[in-house]
Tab-separated table of C-alpha atoms in Angstrom:
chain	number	residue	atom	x	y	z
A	27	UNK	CA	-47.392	49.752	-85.832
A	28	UNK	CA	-48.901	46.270	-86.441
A	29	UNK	CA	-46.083	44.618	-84.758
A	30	UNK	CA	-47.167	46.803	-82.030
A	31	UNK	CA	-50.772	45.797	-82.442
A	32	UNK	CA	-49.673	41.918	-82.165
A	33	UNK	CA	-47.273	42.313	-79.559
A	34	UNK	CA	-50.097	44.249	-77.484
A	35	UNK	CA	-52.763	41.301	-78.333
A	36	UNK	CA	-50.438	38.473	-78.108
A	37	UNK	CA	-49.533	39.693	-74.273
A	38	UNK	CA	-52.852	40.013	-73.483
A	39	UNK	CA	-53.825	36.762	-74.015
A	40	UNK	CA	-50.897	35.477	-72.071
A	41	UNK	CA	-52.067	37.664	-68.793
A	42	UNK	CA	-55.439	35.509	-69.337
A	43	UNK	CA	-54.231	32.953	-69.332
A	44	UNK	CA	-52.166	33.413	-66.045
A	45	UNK	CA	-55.474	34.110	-64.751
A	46	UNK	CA	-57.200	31.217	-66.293
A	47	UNK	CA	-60.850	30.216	-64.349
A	48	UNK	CA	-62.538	27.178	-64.135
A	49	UNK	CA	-65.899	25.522	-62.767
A	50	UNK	CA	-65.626	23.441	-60.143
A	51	UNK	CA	-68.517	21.170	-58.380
A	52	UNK	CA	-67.941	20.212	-54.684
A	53	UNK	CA	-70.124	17.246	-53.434
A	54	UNK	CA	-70.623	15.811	-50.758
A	55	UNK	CA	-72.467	12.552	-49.761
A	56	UNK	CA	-74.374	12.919	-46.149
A	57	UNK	CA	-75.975	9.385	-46.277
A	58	UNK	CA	-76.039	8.461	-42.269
A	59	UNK	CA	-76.250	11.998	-41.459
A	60	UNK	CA	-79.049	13.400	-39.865
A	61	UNK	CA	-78.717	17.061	-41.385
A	62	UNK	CA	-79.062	20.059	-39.274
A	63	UNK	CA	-81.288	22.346	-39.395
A	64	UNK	CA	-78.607	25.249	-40.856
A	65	UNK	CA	-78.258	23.035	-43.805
A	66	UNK	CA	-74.816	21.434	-45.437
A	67	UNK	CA	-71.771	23.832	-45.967
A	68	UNK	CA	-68.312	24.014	-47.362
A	69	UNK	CA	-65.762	26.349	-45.831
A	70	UNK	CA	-62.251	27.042	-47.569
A	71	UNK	CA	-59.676	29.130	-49.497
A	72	UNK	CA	-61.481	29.023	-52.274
A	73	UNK	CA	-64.536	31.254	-51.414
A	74	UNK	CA	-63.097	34.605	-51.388
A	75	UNK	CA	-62.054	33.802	-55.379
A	76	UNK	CA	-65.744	32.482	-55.766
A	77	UNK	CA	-67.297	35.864	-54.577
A	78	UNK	CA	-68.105	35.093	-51.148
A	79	UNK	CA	-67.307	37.106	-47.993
A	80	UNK	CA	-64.065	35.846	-47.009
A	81	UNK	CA	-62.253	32.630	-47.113
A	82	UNK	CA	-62.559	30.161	-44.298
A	83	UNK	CA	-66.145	31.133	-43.458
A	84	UNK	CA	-68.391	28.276	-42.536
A	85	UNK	CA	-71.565	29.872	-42.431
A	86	UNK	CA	-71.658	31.791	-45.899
A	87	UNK	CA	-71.357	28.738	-48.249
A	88	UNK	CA	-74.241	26.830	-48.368
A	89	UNK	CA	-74.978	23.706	-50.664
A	90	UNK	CA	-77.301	22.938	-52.567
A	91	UNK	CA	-78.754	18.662	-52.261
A	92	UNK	CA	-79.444	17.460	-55.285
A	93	UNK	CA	-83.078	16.186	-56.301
A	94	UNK	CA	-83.977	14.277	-53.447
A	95	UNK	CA	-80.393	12.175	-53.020
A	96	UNK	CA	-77.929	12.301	-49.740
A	97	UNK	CA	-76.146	14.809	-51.922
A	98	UNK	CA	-75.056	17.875	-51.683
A	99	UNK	CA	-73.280	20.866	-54.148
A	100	UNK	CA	-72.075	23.925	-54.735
A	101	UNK	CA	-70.591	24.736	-57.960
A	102	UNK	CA	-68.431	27.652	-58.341
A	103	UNK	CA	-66.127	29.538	-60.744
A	104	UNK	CA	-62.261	29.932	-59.286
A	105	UNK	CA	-58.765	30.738	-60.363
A	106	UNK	CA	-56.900	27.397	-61.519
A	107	UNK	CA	-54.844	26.457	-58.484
A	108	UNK	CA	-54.254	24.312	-55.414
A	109	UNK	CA	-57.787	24.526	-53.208
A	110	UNK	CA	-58.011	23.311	-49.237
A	111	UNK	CA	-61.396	22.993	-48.271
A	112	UNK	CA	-63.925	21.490	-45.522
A	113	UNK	CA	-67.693	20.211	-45.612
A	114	UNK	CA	-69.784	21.027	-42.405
A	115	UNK	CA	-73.017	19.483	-41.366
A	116	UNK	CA	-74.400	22.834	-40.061
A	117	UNK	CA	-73.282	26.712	-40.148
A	118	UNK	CA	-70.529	26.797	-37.543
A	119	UNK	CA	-67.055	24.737	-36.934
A	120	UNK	CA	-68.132	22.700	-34.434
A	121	UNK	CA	-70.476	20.830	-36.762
A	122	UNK	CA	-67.123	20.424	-39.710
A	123	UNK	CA	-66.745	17.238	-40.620
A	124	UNK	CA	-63.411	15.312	-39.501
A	125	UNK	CA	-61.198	14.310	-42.074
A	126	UNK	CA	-59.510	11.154	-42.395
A	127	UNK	CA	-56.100	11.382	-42.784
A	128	UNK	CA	-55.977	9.875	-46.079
A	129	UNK	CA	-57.625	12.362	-47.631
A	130	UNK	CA	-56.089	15.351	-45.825
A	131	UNK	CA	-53.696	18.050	-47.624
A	132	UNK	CA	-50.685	16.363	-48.364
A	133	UNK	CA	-46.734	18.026	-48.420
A	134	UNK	CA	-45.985	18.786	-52.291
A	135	UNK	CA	-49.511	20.573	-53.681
A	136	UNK	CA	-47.735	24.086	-51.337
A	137	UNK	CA	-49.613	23.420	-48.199
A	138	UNK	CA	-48.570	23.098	-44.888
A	139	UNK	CA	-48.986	19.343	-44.118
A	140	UNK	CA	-50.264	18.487	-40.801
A	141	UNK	CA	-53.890	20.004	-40.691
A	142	UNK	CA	-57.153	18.082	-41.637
A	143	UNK	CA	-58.430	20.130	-44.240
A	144	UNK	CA	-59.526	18.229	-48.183
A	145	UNK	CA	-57.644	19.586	-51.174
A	146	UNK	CA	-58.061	20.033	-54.679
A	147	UNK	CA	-55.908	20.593	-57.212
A	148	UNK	CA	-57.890	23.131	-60.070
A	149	UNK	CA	-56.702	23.148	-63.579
A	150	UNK	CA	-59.847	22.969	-65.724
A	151	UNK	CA	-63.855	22.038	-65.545
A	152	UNK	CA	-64.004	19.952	-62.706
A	153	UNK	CA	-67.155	17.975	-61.150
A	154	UNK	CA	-65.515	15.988	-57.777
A	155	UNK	CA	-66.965	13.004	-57.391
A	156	UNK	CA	-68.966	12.763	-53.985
A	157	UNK	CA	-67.132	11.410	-51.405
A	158	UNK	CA	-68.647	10.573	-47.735
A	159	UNK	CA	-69.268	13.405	-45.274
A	160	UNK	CA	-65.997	12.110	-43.065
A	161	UNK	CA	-64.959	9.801	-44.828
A	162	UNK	CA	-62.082	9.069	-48.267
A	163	UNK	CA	-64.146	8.138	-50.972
A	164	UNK	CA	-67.382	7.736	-52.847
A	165	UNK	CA	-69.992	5.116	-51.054
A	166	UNK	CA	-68.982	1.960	-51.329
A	167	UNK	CA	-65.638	2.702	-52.616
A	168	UNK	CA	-61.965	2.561	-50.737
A	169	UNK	CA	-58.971	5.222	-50.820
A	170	UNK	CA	-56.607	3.542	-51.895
A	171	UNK	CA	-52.845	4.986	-52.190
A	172	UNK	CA	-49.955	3.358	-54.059
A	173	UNK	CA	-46.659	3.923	-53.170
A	174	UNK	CA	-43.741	2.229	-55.162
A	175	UNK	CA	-39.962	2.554	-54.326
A	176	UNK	CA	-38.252	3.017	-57.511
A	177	UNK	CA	-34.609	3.879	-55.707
A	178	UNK	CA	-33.084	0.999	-57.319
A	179	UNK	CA	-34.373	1.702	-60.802
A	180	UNK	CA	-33.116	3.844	-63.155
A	181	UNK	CA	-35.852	5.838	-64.591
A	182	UNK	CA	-35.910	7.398	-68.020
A	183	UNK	CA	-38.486	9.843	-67.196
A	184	UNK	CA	-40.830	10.166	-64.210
A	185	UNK	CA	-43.379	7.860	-65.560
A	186	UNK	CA	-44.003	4.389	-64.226
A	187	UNK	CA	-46.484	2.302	-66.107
């Protein structure tokens, strides 16, 4: 019967972990904005997970600006997971921001490539840094993406350092 006991608990943990959640802090920088009235949003398929009406809702998300700074957050609890997501500079999609397409969704997080929607890849406590309302990065700071043909190399593992 204790094997039973064990078996039961040890199972239990492992559906919790399948199910793992974690906090997550979107920001956003709106310096150069002027911000409408409606207030900053984030729309997504993360909201429904977060306890919000439904995903992909730009209206029912609102952030929150911190202390008197261009930024804005929303913190949230959600499932550990691949995240697309969008700021807006109102309550409505006209007023979403347009991404760049260095920081769109890219092939190989399971998205379909080709839209301009953010991502974010959720796998623990995580506080994004805020990057420009339109734009790739913090203020003052570059995207910058590496890319590095290793075709002629023979590779041990898939770590290059």
């Amino acid at each position: 019967m204790k094997k039973f006991y064990a078996f039961v608990v040890a199972m239990l943990m492992v559906g919790s972990l399948a199910y793992a959640q974690s906090s997550v802090t979107f920001q956003v920088d709106m310096t150069g904005q002027t911000i409408d009235p409606n207030g900053v949003h984030i729309a997504g398929n993360f909201q429904a997970a977060a306890g919000f009406p439904g995903d992909w809702q730009p209206g029912t998300t609102a952030m929150t600006q911190v202390g008197t700074t261009n930024i804005y957050e929303l913190a949230v609890t959600i499932p550990n997971g691949n995240y697309q997501f969008k700021f807006i500079n109102g309550n409505d999609w006209p007023f979403a921001e347009g991404v760049p397409a260095l920081a769109q969704v890219s092939l190989g997080l399971g998205f379909d490539g080709g839209n301009d929607n953010r991502y974010i890849t959720v796998d623990g406590t995580t506080v994004m840094s805020p990057v420009m309302y339109g734009g790739t990065a913090p203020a003052s700071k570059e995207l910058v993406t590496m890319v590095v043909d290793m075709s002629q190399e023979t590779a041990l593992d898939d770590t290059i350092s």
